[in-house]
One Martini backbone bead per residue (centre of mass of N, CA, C, O) as a GRO file, in nm:
protein
  286
    1MET     BB    1  -3.060  -2.088   1.391
    2ILE     BB    2  -3.134  -2.373   1.196
    3LEU     BB    3  -2.908  -2.626   1.066
    4SER     BB    4  -2.963  -2.854   0.802
    5VAL     BB    5  -2.733  -3.128   0.751
    6SER     BB    6  -2.519  -3.321   0.602
    7ALA     BB    7  -2.223  -3.479   0.621
    8ARG     BB    8  -2.128  -3.391   0.335
    9GLU     BB    9  -2.182  -3.089   0.360
   10LEU     BB   10  -2.008  -3.041   0.611
   11SER     BB   11  -1.730  -3.147   0.499
   12GLY     BB   12  -1.758  -2.911   0.249
   13CYS     BB   13  -1.725  -2.662   0.393
   14ARG     BB   14  -1.699  -2.295   0.362
   15PHE     BB   15  -1.482  -2.026   0.433
   16LEU     BB   16  -1.548  -1.684   0.316
   17VAL     BB   17  -1.468  -1.397   0.132
   18SER     BB   18  -1.705  -1.130   0.014
   19PRO     BB   19  -1.684  -0.822  -0.103
   20LEU     BB   20  -1.954  -0.783  -0.256
   21LEU     BB   21  -2.144  -0.871  -0.028
   22GLU     BB   22  -2.050  -0.651   0.173
   23VAL     BB   23  -2.145  -0.407   0.013
   24LEU     BB   24  -2.444  -0.491  -0.003
   25ALA     BB   25  -2.484  -0.514   0.306
   26ALA     BB   26  -2.441  -0.212   0.360
   27GLY     BB   27  -2.682  -0.111   0.198
   28GLU     BB   28  -2.894  -0.269   0.366
   29ALA     BB   29  -2.817  -0.161   0.657
   30LEU     BB   30  -2.927   0.135   0.624
   31CYS     BB   31  -3.238   0.012   0.654
   32GLY     BB   32  -3.184  -0.084   0.934
   33GLN     BB   33  -3.154  -0.208   1.308
   34TYR     BB   34  -2.851  -0.255   1.378
   35PRO     BB   35  -2.688  -0.176   1.661
   36ALA     BB   36  -2.379  -0.221   1.572
   37LEU     BB   37  -2.427   0.022   1.330
   38HIS     BB   38  -2.488   0.308   1.439
   39GLY     BB   39  -2.218   0.458   1.399
   40TRP     BB   40  -2.199   0.425   1.092
   41ARG     BB   41  -2.482   0.526   1.006
   42ARG     BB   42  -2.465   0.804   1.134
   43ARG     BB   43  -2.222   0.904   0.970
   44ILE     BB   44  -2.342   0.868   0.685
   45LEU     BB   45  -2.611   1.032   0.720
   46LYS     BB   46  -2.476   1.301   0.814
   47THR     BB   47  -2.334   1.355   0.524
   48GLY     BB   48  -2.552   1.299   0.285
   49HIS     BB   49  -2.542   1.059   0.106
   50ARG     BB   50  -2.713   0.976  -0.174
   51HIS     BB   51  -2.660   0.664  -0.190
   52ALA     BB   52  -2.748   0.603   0.104
   53LEU     BB   53  -3.048   0.734   0.091
   54HIS     BB   54  -3.122   0.573  -0.216
   55PHE     BB   55  -3.123   0.269  -0.158
   56PRO     BB   56  -3.250  -0.024  -0.302
   57GLN     BB   57  -3.337  -0.288  -0.113
   58ASP     BB   58  -3.467  -0.498  -0.307
   59VAL     BB   59  -3.229  -0.502  -0.505
   60VAL     BB   60  -3.011  -0.584  -0.311
   61GLN     BB   61  -3.134  -0.858  -0.228
   62HIS     BB   62  -3.127  -0.979  -0.508
   63TRP     BB   63  -2.810  -0.958  -0.546
   64ILE     BB   64  -2.731  -1.125  -0.305
   65ARG     BB   65  -2.848  -1.390  -0.417
   66LEU     BB   66  -2.682  -1.396  -0.678
   67VAL     BB   67  -2.398  -1.395  -0.548
   68ALA     BB   68  -2.442  -1.647  -0.378
   69GLY     BB   69  -2.484  -1.835  -0.624
   70GLN     BB   70  -2.197  -1.792  -0.741
   71LEU     BB   71  -2.046  -1.927  -0.506
   72LEU     BB   72  -2.169  -2.215  -0.551
   73CYS     BB   73  -2.044  -2.243  -0.851
   74GLN     BB   74  -1.780  -2.252  -0.722
   75GLN     BB   75  -1.525  -2.487  -0.674
   76GLY     BB   76  -1.320  -2.262  -0.562
   77ALA     BB   77  -1.117  -2.077  -0.355
   78SER     BB   78  -0.927  -1.820  -0.349
   79THR     BB   79  -0.609  -1.728  -0.196
   80SER     BB   80  -0.640  -1.456  -0.290
   81ARG     BB   81  -0.700  -1.135  -0.284
   82GLN     BB   82  -1.013  -0.982  -0.307
   83GLU     BB   83  -1.184  -0.773  -0.502
   84VAL     BB   84  -1.419  -0.562  -0.612
   85ASP     BB   85  -1.668  -0.678  -0.854
   86PHE     BB   86  -1.878  -0.468  -1.015
   87SER     BB   87  -1.937  -0.608  -1.297
   88ALA     BB   88  -2.140  -0.830  -1.171
   89LEU     BB   89  -2.398  -0.603  -1.159
   90GLY     BB   90  -2.435  -0.449  -1.406
   91PRO     BB   91  -2.663  -0.195  -1.370
   92LEU     BB   92  -2.527  -0.154  -1.064
   93GLU     BB   93  -2.231  -0.072  -1.085
   94GLU     BB   94  -2.222   0.240  -1.050
   95PRO     BB   95  -2.386   0.282  -0.785
   96VAL     BB   96  -2.206   0.092  -0.611
   97ARG     BB   97  -1.940   0.232  -0.658
   98ALA     BB   98  -2.029   0.503  -0.539
   99PHE     BB   99  -2.100   0.395  -0.260
  100PHE     BB  100  -1.820   0.292  -0.190
  101GLN     BB  101  -1.663   0.563  -0.219
  102GLU     BB  102  -1.848   0.727  -0.007
  103CYS     BB  103  -1.897   0.490   0.244
  104LEU     BB  104  -1.625   0.267   0.246
  105VAL     BB  105  -1.325   0.324   0.165
  106SER     BB  106  -1.215   0.432   0.449
  107ASP     BB  107  -1.295   0.128   0.587
  108TRP     BB  108  -1.198  -0.122   0.417
  109SER     BB  109  -0.940  -0.224   0.553
  110ARG     BB  110  -1.080  -0.294   0.825
  111ILE     BB  111  -1.292  -0.484   0.719
  112ARG     BB  112  -1.107  -0.690   0.576
  113THR     BB  113  -0.941  -0.764   0.826
  114ALA     BB  114  -1.175  -0.879   0.994
  115LEU     BB  115  -1.255  -1.105   0.795
  116GLU     BB  116  -0.976  -1.247   0.764
  117SER     BB  117  -0.935  -1.307   1.068
  118ASP     BB  118  -1.177  -1.488   1.102
  119ILE     BB  119  -1.092  -1.703   0.896
  120ALA     BB  120  -0.821  -1.777   1.028
  121LEU     BB  121  -0.937  -1.880   1.293
  122ARG     BB  122  -1.123  -2.104   1.166
  123ALA     BB  123  -0.900  -2.262   1.026
  124HIS     BB  124  -0.754  -2.350   1.283
  125ASN     BB  125  -1.007  -2.483   1.414
  126LEU     BB  126  -1.052  -2.703   1.206
  127ALA     BB  127  -0.787  -2.860   1.273
  128ALA     BB  128  -0.841  -2.887   1.592
  129CYS     BB  129  -1.186  -2.954   1.604
  130GLY     BB  130  -1.356  -2.941   1.361
  131VAL     BB  131  -1.639  -2.877   1.175
  132ARG     BB  132  -1.871  -2.906   1.382
  133GLN     BB  133  -1.762  -2.701   1.592
  134VAL     BB  134  -1.727  -2.456   1.411
  135VAL     BB  135  -2.017  -2.432   1.306
  136GLY     BB  136  -2.151  -2.444   1.596
  137ASN     BB  137  -1.992  -2.152   1.672
  138VAL     BB  138  -2.173  -1.987   1.520
  139PRO     BB  139  -2.345  -1.719   1.554
  140GLY     BB  140  -2.683  -1.815   1.576
  141LEU     BB  141  -2.609  -2.132   1.534
  142THR     BB  142  -2.779  -2.447   1.483
  143LEU     BB  143  -2.686  -2.778   1.463
  144ARG     BB  144  -2.836  -3.026   1.225
  145GLU     BB  145  -2.794  -3.356   1.161
  146VAL     BB  146  -2.870  -3.551   0.889
  147ARG     BB  147  -2.977  -3.830   0.752
  148GLY     BB  148  -2.840  -3.889   0.486
  149GLU     BB  149  -2.855  -3.818   0.135
  150PRO     BB  150  -2.906  -3.616  -0.108
  151ALA     BB  151  -3.039  -3.596  -0.398
  152GLY     BB  152  -2.826  -3.560  -0.648
  153ALA     BB  153  -2.643  -3.310  -0.630
  154GLU     BB  154  -2.393  -3.169  -0.480
  155ARG     BB  155  -2.382  -2.990  -0.187
  156GLY     BB  156  -2.326  -2.674  -0.049
  157LEU     BB  157  -2.131  -2.486   0.213
  158ILE     BB  158  -2.142  -2.136   0.297
  159LEU     BB  159  -1.943  -1.912   0.501
  160VAL     BB  160  -1.995  -1.553   0.574
  161PRO     BB  161  -1.850  -1.289   0.685
  162SER     BB  162  -1.977  -0.995   0.877
  163VAL     BB  163  -2.027  -0.638   0.972
  164PHE     BB  164  -2.359  -0.608   0.868
  165GLN     BB  165  -2.464  -0.898   0.968
  166ARG     BB  166  -2.649  -1.139   1.060
  167THR     BB  167  -2.754  -1.441   1.101
  168SER     BB  168  -2.814  -1.582   0.769
  169VAL     BB  169  -2.993  -1.679   0.487
  170LEU     BB  170  -2.926  -1.605   0.155
  171LEU     BB  171  -2.924  -1.914   0.031
  172THR     BB  172  -3.138  -2.178  -0.114
  173SER     BB  173  -3.054  -2.471  -0.305
  174GLU     BB  174  -2.957  -2.737  -0.502
  175LEU     BB  175  -2.645  -2.644  -0.435
  176GLY     BB  176  -2.723  -2.496  -0.154
  177SER     BB  177  -2.569  -2.285   0.103
  178VAL     BB  178  -2.576  -1.939   0.226
  179ILE     BB  179  -2.405  -1.797   0.509
  180THR     BB  180  -2.426  -1.541   0.739
  181TYR     BB  181  -2.197  -1.379   0.980
  182PRO     BB  182  -2.060  -1.242   1.250
  183ALA     BB  183  -1.776  -1.114   1.307
  184SER     BB  184  -1.527  -1.091   1.501
  185GLY     BB  185  -1.578  -0.799   1.687
  186HIS     BB  186  -1.814  -0.623   1.546
  187ARG     BB  187  -1.944  -0.438   1.775
  188ARG     BB  188  -1.669  -0.233   1.786
  189LEU     BB  189  -1.597  -0.127   1.497
  190TRP     BB  190  -1.807   0.147   1.516
  191ASP     BB  191  -1.670   0.284   1.739
  192GLU     BB  192  -1.587   0.618   1.763
  193SER     BB  193  -1.361   0.578   2.004
  194GLU     BB  194  -1.206   0.404   1.809
  195ALA     BB  195  -0.923   0.306   1.680
  196VAL     BB  196  -0.733   0.191   1.461
  197ALA     BB  197  -0.515  -0.071   1.419
  198ALA     BB  198  -0.245   0.031   1.299
  199PRO     BB  199  -0.144   0.227   1.526
  200ARG     BB  200  -0.148   0.016   1.752
  201LEU     BB  201   0.040  -0.193   1.620
  202GLY     BB  202   0.272   0.002   1.564
  203ALA     BB  203   0.340   0.050   1.866
  204LEU     BB  204   0.406  -0.259   1.916
  205LEU     BB  205   0.573  -0.356   1.626
  206GLY     BB  206   0.571  -0.162   1.410
  207ARG     BB  207   0.482  -0.052   1.106
  208GLY     BB  208   0.585  -0.278   0.917
  209ARG     BB  209   0.482  -0.528   1.078
  210ALA     BB  210   0.189  -0.442   1.097
  211ALA     BB  211   0.134  -0.435   0.794
  212ALA     BB  212   0.199  -0.732   0.745
  213LEU     BB  213  -0.013  -0.855   0.933
  214LEU     BB  214  -0.265  -0.713   0.791
  215ASN     BB  215  -0.181  -0.835   0.481
  216ILE     BB  216  -0.201  -1.149   0.492
  217GLY     BB  217  -0.464  -1.258   0.581
  218THR     BB  218  -0.546  -1.573   0.434
  219GLY     BB  219  -0.285  -1.568   0.261
  220CYS     BB  220   0.068  -1.559   0.147
  221GLY     BB  221   0.332  -1.466  -0.018
  222THR     BB  222   0.609  -1.276  -0.036
  223THR     BB  223   0.552  -1.125  -0.303
  224GLU     BB  224   0.258  -1.045  -0.241
  225LEU     BB  225   0.322  -0.888   0.015
  226ALA     BB  226   0.509  -0.682  -0.115
  227ASP     BB  227   0.292  -0.562  -0.300
  228ARG     BB  228   0.099  -0.468  -0.072
  229LEU     BB  229   0.335  -0.283   0.068
  230GLY     BB  230   0.561  -0.162  -0.129
  231VAL     BB  231   0.806  -0.369  -0.123
  232SER     BB  232   1.046  -0.572  -0.089
  233ALA     BB  233   1.102  -0.904  -0.051
  234GLY     BB  234   1.315  -0.873   0.171
  235THR     BB  235   1.146  -0.700   0.365
  236ALA     BB  236   0.910  -0.894   0.394
  237SER     BB  237   1.080  -1.128   0.508
  238VAL     BB  238   1.167  -0.984   0.768
  239HIS     BB  239   0.885  -0.945   0.884
  240VAL     BB  240   0.799  -1.242   0.889
  241THR     BB  241   1.021  -1.347   1.072
  242ALA     BB  242   0.942  -1.178   1.319
  243LEU     BB  243   0.647  -1.285   1.338
  244ARG     BB  244   0.722  -1.583   1.364
  245ASN     BB  245   0.899  -1.555   1.623
  246GLY     BB  246   0.625  -1.434   1.775
  247GLY     BB  247   0.367  -1.623   1.682
  248LEU     BB  248   0.185  -1.472   1.434
  249VAL     BB  249   0.328  -1.658   1.216
  250ALA     BB  250   0.302  -1.896   0.949
  251THR     BB  251   0.495  -2.135   0.746
  252HIS     BB  252   0.428  -2.293   0.432
  253ARG     BB  253   0.526  -2.566   0.226
  254PHE     BB  254   0.500  -2.608  -0.151
  255GLY     BB  255   0.769  -2.691  -0.238
  256LYS     BB  256   0.873  -2.381  -0.360
  257ALA     BB  257   0.639  -2.278  -0.207
  258VAL     BB  258   0.497  -2.018  -0.001
  259LYS     BB  259   0.287  -1.969   0.303
  260HIS     BB  260   0.142  -1.713   0.483
  261VAL     BB  261  -0.003  -1.724   0.815
  262LEU     BB  262  -0.209  -1.688   1.062
  263THR     BB  263  -0.232  -1.719   1.379
  264PRO     BB  264  -0.432  -1.721   1.644
  265VAL     BB  265  -0.274  -1.487   1.776
  266GLY     BB  266  -0.268  -1.296   1.533
  267SER     BB  267  -0.574  -1.274   1.493
  268ALA     BB  268  -0.648  -1.180   1.782
  269LEU     BB  269  -0.480  -0.921   1.776
  270ILE     BB  270  -0.630  -0.780   1.551
  271ILE     BB  271  -0.915  -0.787   1.672
  272ALA     BB  272  -0.843  -0.637   1.934
  273HIS     BB  273  -0.743  -0.367   1.780
  274ILE     BB  274  -1.008  -0.311   1.628
  275THR     BB  275  -1.229  -0.351   1.890
  276ALA     BB  276  -1.137  -0.391   2.207
  277GLU     BB  277  -1.352  -0.663   2.188
  278PRO     BB  278  -1.312  -0.970   2.182
  279ASN     BB  279  -1.505  -1.259   2.026
  280ILE     BB  280  -1.353  -1.548   2.145
  281PRO     BB  281  -1.338  -1.859   2.164
  282PRO     BB  282  -1.128  -2.062   2.340
  283GLN     BB  283  -1.073  -2.281   2.104
  284MET     BB  284  -0.905  -2.087   1.916
  285PHE     BB  285  -0.627  -2.161   2.097
  286TRP     BB  286  -0.566  -2.475   2.034
   0.00000   0.00000   0.00000
């Protein structure tokens, strides 16, 4: 797919995780033929979930475009971990909530970790290599920069990782474009022979430190991490210190506040243990 953008659009591009888009993408994927999802689709259809079998694809596609449009209207992305806001779906709220509970909730932690780790890797690469190279390395995307700036309002460019979709344009409007792309290591995420990441990392790092690594996501403070883990702030701080000393986490200070983020090595380690076959360009480690 060729993406034509101006220099201003490119400089303002954002990579972000959209939990609601990912749930809708899962519903749409059940009707498709994406080879990487055969393991997950086979398992869902085998159990006979009624919401999986009778999900209206045309309605799902319509709401995917609406949710993508809402992302373009947001001025900035929150740095805190976002949960699925089913209330944004209006009349589809209850069916989609039921679909999530029946078909996705058991895998949601692993899905979210894969998406957040992909974002963390690309955030590091943005600083190291620049936006043109990072966007140009999105799977299935060819970047073509156009001269001049579009008339009218400033346009945005949002790229959203997914474990359920190929690279595609979800929406293009006067506000900009929203593009989804396959998250790093997505091909092996649904391999039924693969164990989940937490036990693997637990054997390597210890259960507490592994849980901390998996829950840092796209970045958080010590108190927020403690809340996610259900431990004291002191215990969370000890885990972060050990991970930082091991080169898996970095800590940045903003006045009195601190934010812990995954390093490229930490992100790659998570992806490797989730998928057992990381698909990470070499420059991600620069």
